[in-house]
Coordinates of C-alpha atoms and ligand atoms in Angstrom, one line a residue:
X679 CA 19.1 -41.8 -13.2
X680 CA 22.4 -43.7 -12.5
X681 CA 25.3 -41.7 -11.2
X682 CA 27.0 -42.4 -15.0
X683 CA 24.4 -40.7 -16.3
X684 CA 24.0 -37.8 -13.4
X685 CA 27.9 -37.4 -14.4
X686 CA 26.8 -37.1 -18.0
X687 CA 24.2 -34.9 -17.8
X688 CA 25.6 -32.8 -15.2
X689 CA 28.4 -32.1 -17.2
X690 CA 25.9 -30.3 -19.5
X691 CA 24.5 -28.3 -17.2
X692 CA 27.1 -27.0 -15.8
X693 CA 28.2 -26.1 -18.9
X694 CA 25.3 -24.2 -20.0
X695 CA 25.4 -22.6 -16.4
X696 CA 29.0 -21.2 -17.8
X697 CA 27.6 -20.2 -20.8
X698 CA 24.6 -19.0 -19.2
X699 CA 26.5 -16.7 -16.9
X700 CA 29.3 -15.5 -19.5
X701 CA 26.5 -13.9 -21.7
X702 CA 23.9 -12.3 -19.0
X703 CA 25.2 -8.8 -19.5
X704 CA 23.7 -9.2 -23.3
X705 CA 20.2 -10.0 -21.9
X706 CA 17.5 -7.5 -21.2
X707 CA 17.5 -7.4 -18.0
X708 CA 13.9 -6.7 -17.2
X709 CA 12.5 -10.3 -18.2
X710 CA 9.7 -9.1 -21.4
X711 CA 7.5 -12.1 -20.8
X712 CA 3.5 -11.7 -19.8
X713 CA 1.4 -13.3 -17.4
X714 CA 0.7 -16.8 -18.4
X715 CA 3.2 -16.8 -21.4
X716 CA 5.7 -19.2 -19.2
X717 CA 3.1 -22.0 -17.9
X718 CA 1.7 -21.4 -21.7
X719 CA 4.6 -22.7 -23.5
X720 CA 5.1 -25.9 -20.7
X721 CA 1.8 -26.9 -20.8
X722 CA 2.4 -30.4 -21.9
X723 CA 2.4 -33.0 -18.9
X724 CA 5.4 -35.0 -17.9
X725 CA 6.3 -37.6 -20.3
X726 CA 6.0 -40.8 -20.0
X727 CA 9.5 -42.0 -21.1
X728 CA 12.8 -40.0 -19.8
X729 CA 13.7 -37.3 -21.6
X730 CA 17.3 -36.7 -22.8
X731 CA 18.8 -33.5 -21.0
X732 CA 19.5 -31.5 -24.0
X733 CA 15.4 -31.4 -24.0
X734 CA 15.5 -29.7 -20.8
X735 CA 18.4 -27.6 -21.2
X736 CA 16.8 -26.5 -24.6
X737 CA 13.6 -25.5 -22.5
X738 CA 16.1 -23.6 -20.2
X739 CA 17.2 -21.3 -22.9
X740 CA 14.2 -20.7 -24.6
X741 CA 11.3 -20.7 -22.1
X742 CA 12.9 -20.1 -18.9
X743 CA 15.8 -17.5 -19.4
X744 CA 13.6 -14.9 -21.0
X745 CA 11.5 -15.1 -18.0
X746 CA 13.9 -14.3 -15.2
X747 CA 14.4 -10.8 -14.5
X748 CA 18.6 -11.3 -14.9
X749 CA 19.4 -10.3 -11.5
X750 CA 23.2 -11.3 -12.0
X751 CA 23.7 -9.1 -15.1
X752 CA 25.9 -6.2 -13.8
X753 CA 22.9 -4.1 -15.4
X754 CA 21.0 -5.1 -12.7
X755 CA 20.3 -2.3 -9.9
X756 CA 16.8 -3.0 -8.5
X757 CA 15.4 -3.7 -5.0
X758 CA 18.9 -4.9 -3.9
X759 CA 21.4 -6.8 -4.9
X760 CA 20.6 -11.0 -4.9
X761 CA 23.8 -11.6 -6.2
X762 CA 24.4 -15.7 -7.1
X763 CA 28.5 -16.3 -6.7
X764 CA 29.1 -19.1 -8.9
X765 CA 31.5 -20.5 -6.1
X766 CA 28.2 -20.8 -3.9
X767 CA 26.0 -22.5 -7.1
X768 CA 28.7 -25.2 -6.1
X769 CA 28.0 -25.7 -3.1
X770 CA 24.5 -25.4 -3.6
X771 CA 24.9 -28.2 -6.0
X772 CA 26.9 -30.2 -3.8
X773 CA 24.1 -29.9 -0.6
X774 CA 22.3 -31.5 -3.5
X775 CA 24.2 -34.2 -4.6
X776 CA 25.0 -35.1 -0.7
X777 CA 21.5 -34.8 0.0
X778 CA 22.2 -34.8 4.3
X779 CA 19.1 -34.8 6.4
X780 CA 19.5 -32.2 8.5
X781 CA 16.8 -33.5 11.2
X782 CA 18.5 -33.9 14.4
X783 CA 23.0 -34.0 15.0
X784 CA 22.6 -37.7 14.2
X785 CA 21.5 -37.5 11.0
X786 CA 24.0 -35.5 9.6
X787 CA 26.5 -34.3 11.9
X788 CA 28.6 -32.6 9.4
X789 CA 25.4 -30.4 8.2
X790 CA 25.3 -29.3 12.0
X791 CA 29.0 -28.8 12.8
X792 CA 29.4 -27.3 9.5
X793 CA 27.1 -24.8 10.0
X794 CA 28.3 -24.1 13.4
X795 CA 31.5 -23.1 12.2
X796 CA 30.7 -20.8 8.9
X797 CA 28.0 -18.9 11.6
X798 CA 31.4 -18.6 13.4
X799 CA 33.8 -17.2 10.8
X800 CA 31.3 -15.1 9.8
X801 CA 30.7 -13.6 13.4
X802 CA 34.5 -13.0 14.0
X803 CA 34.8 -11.4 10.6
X804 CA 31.5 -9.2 10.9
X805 CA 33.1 -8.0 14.2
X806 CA 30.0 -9.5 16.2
X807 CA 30.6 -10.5 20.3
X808 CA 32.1 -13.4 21.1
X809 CA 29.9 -15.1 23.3
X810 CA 26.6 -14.6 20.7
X811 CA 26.4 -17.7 18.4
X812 CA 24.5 -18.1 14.9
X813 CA 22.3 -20.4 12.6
X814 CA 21.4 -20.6 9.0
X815 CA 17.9 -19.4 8.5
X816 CA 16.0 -19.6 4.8
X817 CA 15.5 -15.9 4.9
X818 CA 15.3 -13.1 6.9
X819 CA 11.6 -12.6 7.4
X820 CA 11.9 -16.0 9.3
X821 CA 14.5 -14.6 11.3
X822 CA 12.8 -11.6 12.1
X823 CA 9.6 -14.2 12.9
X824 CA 11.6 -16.2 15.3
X825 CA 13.1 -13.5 17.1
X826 CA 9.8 -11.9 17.6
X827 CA 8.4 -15.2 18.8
X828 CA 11.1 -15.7 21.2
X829 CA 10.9 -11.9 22.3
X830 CA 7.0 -12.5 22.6
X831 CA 7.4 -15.6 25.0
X832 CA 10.0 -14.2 27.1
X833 CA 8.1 -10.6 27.5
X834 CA 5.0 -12.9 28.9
X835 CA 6.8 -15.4 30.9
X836 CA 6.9 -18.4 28.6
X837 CA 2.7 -17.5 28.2
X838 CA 2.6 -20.6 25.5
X839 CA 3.5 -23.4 28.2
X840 CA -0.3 -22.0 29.7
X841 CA -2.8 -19.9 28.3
X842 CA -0.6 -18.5 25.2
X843 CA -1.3 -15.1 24.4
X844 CA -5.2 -15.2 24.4
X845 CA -4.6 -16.2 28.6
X846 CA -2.2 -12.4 28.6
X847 CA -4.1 -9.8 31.0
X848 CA -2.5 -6.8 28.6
X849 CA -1.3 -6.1 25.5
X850 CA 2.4 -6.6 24.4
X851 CA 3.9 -3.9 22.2
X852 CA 6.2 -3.6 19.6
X853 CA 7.9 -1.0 18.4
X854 CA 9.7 -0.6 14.9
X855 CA 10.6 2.8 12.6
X856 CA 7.9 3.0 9.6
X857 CA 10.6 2.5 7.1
X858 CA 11.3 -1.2 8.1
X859 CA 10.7 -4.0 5.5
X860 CA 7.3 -5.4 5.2
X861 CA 8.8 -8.6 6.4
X862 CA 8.7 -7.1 9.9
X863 CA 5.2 -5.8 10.1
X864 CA 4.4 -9.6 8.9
X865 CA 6.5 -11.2 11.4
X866 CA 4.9 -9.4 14.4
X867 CA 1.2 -10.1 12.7
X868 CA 1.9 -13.4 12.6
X869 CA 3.5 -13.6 16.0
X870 CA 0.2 -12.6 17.1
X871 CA 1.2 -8.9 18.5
X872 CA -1.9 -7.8 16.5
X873 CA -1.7 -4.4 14.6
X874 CA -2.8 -2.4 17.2
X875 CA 0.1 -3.1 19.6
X876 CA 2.4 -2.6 16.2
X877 CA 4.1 1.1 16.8
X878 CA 5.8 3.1 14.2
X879 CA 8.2 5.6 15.8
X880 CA 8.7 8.6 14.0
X881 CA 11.9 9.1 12.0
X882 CA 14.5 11.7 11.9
X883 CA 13.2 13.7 8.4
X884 CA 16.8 13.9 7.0
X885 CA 18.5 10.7 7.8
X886 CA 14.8 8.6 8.0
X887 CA 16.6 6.8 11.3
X888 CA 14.2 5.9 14.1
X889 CA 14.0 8.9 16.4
X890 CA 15.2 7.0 20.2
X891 CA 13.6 10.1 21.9
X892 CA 10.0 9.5 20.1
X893 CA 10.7 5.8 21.2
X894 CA 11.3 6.7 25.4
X895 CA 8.1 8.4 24.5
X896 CA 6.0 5.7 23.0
X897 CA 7.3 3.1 25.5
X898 CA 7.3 5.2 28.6
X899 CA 3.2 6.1 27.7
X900 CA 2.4 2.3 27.3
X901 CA 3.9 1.2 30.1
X902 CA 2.1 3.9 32.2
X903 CA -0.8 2.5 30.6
X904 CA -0.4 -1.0 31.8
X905 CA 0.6 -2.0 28.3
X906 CA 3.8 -4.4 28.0
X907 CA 6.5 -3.6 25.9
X908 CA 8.1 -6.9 24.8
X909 CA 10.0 -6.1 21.0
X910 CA 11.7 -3.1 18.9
X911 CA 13.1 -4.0 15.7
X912 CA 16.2 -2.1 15.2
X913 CA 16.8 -1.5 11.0
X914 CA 20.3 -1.3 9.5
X915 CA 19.8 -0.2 6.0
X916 CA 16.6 0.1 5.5
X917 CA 15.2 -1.3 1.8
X918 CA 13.7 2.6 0.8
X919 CA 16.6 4.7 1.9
X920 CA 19.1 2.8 3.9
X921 CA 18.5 4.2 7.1
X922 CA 20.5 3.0 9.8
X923 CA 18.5 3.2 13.2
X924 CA 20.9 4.5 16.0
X925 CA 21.2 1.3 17.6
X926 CA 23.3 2.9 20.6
X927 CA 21.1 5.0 22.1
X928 CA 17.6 2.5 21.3
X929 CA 19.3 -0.1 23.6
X930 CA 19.2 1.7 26.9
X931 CA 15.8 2.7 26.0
X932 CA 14.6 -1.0 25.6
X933 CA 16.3 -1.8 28.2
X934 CA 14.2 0.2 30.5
X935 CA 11.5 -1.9 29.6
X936 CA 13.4 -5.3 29.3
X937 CA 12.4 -5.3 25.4
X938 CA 13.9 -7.6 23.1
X939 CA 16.4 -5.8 20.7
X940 CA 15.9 -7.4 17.1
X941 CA 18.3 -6.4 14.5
X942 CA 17.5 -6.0 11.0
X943 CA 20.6 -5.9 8.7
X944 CA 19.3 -8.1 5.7
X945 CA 20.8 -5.8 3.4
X946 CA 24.0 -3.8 5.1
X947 CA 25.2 -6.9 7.0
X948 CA 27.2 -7.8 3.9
X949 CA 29.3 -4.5 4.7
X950 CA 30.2 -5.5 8.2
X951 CA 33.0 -7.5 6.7
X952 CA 34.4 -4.3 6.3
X953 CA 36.2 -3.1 9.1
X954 CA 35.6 0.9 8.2
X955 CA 31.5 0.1 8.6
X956 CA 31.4 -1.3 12.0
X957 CA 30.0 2.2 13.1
X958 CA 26.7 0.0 12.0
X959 CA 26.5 -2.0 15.0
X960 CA 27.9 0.3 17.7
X961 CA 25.9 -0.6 20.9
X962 CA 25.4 -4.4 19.6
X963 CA 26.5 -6.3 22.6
X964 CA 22.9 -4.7 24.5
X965 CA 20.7 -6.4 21.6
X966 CA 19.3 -9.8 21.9
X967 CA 19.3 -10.9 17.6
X968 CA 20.7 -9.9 14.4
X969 CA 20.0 -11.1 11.0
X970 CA 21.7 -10.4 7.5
X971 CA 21.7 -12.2 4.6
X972 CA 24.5 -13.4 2.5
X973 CA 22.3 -13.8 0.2
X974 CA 22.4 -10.1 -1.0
X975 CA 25.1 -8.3 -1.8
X976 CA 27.6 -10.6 -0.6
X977 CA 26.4 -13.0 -3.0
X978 CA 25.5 -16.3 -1.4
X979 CA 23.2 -17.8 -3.5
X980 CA 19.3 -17.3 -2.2
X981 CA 18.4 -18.7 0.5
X982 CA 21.1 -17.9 3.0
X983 CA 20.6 -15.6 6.1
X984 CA 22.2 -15.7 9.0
X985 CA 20.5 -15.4 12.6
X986 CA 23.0 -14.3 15.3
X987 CA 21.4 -14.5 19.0
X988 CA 22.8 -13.5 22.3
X989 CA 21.1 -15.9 24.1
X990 CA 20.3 -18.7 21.8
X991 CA 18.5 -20.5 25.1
X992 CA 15.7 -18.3 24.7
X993 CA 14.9 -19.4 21.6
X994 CA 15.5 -23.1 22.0
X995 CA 12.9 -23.0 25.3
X996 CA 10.3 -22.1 22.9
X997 CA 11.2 -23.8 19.6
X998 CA 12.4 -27.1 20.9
X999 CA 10.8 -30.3 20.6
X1000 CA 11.7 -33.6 21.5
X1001 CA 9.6 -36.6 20.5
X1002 CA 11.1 -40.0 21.0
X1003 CA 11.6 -41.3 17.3
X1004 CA 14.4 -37.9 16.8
X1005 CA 16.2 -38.9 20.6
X1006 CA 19.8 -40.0 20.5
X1007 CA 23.0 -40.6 23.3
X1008 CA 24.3 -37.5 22.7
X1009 CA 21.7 -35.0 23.3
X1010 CA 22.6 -32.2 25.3
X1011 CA 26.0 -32.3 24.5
X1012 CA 25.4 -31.7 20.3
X1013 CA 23.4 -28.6 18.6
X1014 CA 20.3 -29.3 17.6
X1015 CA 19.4 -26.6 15.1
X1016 CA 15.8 -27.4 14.5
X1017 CA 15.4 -26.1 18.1
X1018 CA 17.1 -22.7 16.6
X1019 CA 13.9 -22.5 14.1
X1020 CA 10.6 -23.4 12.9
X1021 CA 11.7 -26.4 10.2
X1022 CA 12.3 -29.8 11.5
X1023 CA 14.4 -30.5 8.3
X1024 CA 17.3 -28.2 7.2
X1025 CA 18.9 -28.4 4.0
X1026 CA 23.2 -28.3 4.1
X1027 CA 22.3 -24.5 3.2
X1028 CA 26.0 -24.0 4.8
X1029 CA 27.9 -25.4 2.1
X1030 CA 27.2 -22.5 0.0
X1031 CA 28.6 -20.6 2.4
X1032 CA 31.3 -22.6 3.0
X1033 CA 32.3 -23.0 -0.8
X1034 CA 31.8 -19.2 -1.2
X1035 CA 34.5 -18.3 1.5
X1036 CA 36.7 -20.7 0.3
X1037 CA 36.6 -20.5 -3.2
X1038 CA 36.8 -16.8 -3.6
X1039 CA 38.1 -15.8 -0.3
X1040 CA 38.4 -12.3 1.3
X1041 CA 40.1 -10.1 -0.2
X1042 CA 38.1 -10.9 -3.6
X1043 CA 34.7 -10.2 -1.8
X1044 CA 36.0 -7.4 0.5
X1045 CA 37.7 -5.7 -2.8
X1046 CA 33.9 -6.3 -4.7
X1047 CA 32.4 -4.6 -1.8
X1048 CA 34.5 -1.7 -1.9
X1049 CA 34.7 -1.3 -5.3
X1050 CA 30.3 -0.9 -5.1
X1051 CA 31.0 2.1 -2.2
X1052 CA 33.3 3.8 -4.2
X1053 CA 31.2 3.2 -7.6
X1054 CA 28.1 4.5 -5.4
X1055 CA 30.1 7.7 -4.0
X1056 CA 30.9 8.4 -7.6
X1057 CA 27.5 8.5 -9.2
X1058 CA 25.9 10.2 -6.4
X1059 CA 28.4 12.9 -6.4
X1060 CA 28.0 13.4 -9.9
X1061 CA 24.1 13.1 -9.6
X1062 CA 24.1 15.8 -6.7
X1063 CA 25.9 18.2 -9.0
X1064 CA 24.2 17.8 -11.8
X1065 CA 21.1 20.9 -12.4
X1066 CA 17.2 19.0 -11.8
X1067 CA 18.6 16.2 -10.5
X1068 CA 18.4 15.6 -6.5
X1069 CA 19.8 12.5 -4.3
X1070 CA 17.1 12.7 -1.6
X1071 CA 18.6 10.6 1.6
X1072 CA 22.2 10.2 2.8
X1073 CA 24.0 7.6 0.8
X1074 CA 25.8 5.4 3.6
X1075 CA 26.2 2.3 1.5
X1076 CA 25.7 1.4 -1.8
X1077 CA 21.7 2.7 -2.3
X1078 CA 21.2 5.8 -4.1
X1079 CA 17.4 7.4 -4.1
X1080 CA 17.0 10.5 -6.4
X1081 CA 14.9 12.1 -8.4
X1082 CA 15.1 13.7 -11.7
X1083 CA 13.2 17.5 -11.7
X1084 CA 11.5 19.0 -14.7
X1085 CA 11.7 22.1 -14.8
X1086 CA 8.2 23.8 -12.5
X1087 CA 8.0 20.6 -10.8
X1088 CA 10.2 21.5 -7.6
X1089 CA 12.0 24.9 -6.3
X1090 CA 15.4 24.6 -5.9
X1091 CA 15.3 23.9 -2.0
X1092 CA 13.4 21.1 -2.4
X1093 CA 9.8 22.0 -2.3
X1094 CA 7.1 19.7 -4.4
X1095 CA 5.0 22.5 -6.6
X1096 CA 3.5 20.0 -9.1
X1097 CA 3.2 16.4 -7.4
X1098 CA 1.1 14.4 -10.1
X1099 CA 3.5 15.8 -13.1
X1100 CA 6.4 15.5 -10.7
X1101 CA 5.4 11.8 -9.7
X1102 CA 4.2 10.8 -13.5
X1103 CA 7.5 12.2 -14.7
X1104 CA 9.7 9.8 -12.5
X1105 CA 7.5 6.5 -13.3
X1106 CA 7.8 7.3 -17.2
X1107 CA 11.4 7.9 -17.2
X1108 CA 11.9 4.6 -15.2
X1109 CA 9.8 2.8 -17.1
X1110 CA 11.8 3.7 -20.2
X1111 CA 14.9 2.5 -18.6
X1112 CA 13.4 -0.5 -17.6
X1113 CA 11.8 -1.6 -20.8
X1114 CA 14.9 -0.3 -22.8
X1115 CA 16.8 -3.5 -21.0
X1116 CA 19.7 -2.0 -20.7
X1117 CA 19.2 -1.5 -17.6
X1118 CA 16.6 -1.9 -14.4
X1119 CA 16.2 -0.4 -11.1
X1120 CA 13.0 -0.3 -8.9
X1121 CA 11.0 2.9 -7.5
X1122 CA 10.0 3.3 -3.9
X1123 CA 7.4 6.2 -2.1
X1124 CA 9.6 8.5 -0.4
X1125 CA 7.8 11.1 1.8
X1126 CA 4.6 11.1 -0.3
X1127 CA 6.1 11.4 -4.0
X1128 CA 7.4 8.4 -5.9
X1129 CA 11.4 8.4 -6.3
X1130 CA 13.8 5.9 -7.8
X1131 CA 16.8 3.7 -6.6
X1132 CA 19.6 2.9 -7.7
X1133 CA 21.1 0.0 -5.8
X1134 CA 24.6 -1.1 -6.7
X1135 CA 26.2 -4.4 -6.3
X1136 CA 25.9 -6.8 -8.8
X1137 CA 29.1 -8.9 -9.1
X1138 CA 29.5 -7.9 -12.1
X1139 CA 28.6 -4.6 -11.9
X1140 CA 32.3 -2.3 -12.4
X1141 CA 32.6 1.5 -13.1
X1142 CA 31.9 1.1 -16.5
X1143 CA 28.4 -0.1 -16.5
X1144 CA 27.8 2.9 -13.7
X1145 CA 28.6 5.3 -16.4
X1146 CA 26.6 3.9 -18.8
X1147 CA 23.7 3.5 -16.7
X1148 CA 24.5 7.6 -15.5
X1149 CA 24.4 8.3 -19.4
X1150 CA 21.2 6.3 -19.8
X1151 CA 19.4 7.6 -17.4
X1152 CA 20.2 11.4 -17.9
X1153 CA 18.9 10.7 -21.0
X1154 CA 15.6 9.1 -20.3
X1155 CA 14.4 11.8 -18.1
X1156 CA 16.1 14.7 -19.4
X1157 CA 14.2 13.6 -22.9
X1158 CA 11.0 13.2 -20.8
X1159 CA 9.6 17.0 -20.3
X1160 CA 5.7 16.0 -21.3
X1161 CA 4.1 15.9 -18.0
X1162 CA 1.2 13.1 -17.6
X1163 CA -0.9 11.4 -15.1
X1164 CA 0.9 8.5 -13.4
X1165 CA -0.5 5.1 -14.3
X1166 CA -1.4 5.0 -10.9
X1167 CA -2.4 7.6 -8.7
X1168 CA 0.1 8.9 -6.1
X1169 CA 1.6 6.9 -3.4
Ligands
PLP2130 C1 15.9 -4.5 5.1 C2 15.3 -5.8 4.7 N1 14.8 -6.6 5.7 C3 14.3 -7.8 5.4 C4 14.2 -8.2 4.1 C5 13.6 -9.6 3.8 O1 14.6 -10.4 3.4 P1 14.2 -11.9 3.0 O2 13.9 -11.9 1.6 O3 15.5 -12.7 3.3 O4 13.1 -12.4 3.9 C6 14.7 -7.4 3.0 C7 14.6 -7.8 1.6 O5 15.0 -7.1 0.7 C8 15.2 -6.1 3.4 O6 15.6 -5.3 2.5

């Protein structure tokens, strides 16, 4: 393709992106398609002779589309926000079309420097300290990863320059709440912790936030037993409830032990930009990482998470390489941000970013953020006052988890007197939601029994779609009073 015809063609598809975008909010937004029924329909092989690009953007609208789940129709209120800004598909687009070879400074000095300074804005404007400094990771279950393998190596004094872990005389322990994402109990299996050295503290029952007593507890009674505390993953906003971990009094707890402090924010870092939900990250400046990802709910396109360390050192000591063919003059005096991570290459992810800011700017995305607490304040209120209906953990963000009670199911402080009907109720009332298209949210397992979230935040999600979606669901479950068996059996 010649850069007259990119220009050409380009043209088209961003013009279908437009038109794309303008109509989402008429699609279902649960895609309707079946296993198979995509890769069925593009079976034929790649042609031997260029297509035109009206052939692809035809496929587009007829294969692809109805098999996306339409995560940017404001209808959308599943798992959590993954919100695309169309400033960002810019820059996306432009990483693309500069196509930088983000291998070493040399290569692309701009993709480094560039990077350097969005991770900066964004750590001034997220109220982080000062001296910490950030990178660009794909996601945040590779942030969690590298903090835990930087945590690891520093807990066993630098074990992989010898005998790696399998050379350790006693375990090393980490220590997270059983609420945090599935993405940490991956990260420290495949940091090589092993499951056994995995502890789930207990949680406050109300709030669901890490209980730091039952973590003095935990640590205290493996250290007495010669056991080596090295990690505790700290969750901001947890994905089933939002739980925020009290970050202030784990950190003198950890520090006890000389534990590395990971911070999970994926979700609710988006809301440090806001100046009223700093409360977050009280007791910060004694943790060692944080990660959130822009691309949630403030809409960076996917992948874009950010990776904030204290001591970025500790991580370079075990990630760094430095073979002759990537060696230039000005090492040691540049960032090299493949010693910040596992990937040699790096994509200009930080244009998305950096278009993003500057195309929209603050007050847009700090009014859109607001505008989703007050939204979420409103429907939770009016859910909590309504009669069978129950919002089941504090709402501190934009996350609602409730439950809708038919009647015999539940007593009115709470207690669970039918849990199969009660459970099968929930899933067929969702479900009916969900294939109506007119909306789709996700349920979670909340203390045994399955409930449902509601998680605001789409871009173009405003008060009007959260009334309809009140007036939908009422409806769905209110008309639901058969009790059957779930589909599956309980949690
Ligand atoms: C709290 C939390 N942590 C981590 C993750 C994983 O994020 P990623 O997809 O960037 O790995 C999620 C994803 O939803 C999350 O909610």
């Amino acid at each position: 393709m010649t850069p007259e015809e990119f220009r050409t063609a380009g043209h088209a598809l961003i013009d279908w992106i437009a038109d794309h975008r303008a109509r989402v909010e008429e699609l279902p937004v649960r895609s309707r398609v079946g296993p198979g029924e995509i890769s069925g329909e593009l079976k034929a092989g790649p042609p031997q002779v260029g297509e035109p690009i009206e052939a692809l953007l035809e496929d587009l609208e007829r294969v692809v589309v109805p098999g996306l789940t339409q995560t940017q129709s404001p209808n959308f209120y599943g798992w959590f926000p993954s919100n695309g800004s169309l400033a960002s598909v810019l820059g996306d687009v432009a990483s693309g079309g500069l196509a930088g070879l983000g291998a070493t400074w040399q290569s692309a000095p701009a993709l480094t420097e560039l990077e350097e300074v969005v991770c900066a804005w964004l750590q001034e404007l997220t109220g982080l300290p000062e001296s910490w400094r950030g990178t660009l990771q794909d996601t945040s279950s590779t942030g969690c990863l590298v903090a835990l393998l930087a945590a690891r190596e520093r807990a066993s004094d630098y074990a992989q320059e010898t005998g790696g872990l399998q050379a350790e005389p006693a375990p090393l322990m980490v220590y997270t709440s059983p609420h945090a994402h599935a993405s940490v109990f991956k990260a420290a299996l495949l940091a090589g912790f092993g499951r056994d050295n995995l502890r789930l503290i207990d949680v406050d029952p109300v709030t669901y936030a890490m209980d730091p007593e039952a973590l003095r507890t935990a640590m205290a009674a493996d250290a007495a037993a010669g056991r080596r505390p090295a990690a505790v993953v700290v969750n901001l906003g947890t994905t089933g409830t939002t739980a925020f971990d009290p970050l202030s009094s784990i950190v003198p707890v950890a520090a006890e032990h000389g534990a590395w402090i990971h911070i999970d924010a994926a979700m609710a870092g988006s809301a440090l930009l806001l100046p009223e939900c700093r409360w977050m990250i009280e007791g910060l400046e004694g943790a060692d990482s944080l990660s959130w990802n822009p691309h949630k709910w403030l809409g960076t396109i996917l992948d874009c998470s950010l990776l904030y360390l204290r001591r970025p050192e500790q991580v370079i000591r075990v990630m760094a390489t430095d073979p002759s063919y990537l060696r230039s003059s000005v090492d040691g005096t540049v960032t090299q941000f493949r010693d910040w991570g596992i990937p040699l290459g790096r994509r200009f992810r930080a244009l998305k970013l950096w278009f993003h800011l500057r195309l929209d700017g603050l007050d847009a995305i700090r009014a859109r953020l607001r505008r989703d607490l007050e939204n979420t304040a409103w429907l939770a209120e009016h859910i909590a006052r309504t009669p069978r209906w129950r919002v089941l953990a504090p709402v501190r963000l934009q996350t609602i988890c409730l439950r809708h009670e038919p009647t015999g199911t539940v007593t009115a402080d709470g207690t669970v007197l039918d849990p199969v009907a009660l459970d099968a109720h929930t899933l067929r009332w969702l479900e009916a939601v969900n294939a109506s298209g007119r909306a789709f949210l996700t349920p979670s397992v909340l203390d045994d029994r399955w409930m449902v979230r509601i998680s605001l935040g789409a871009e173009g999600t405003e008060r009007r779609h959260v009334e309809e979606l009140w007036n939908l669901i009422r409806r769905s479950a209110e008309e639901d009073d058969v009790p059957l068996r779930p589909e599956r059996p309980g949690p």
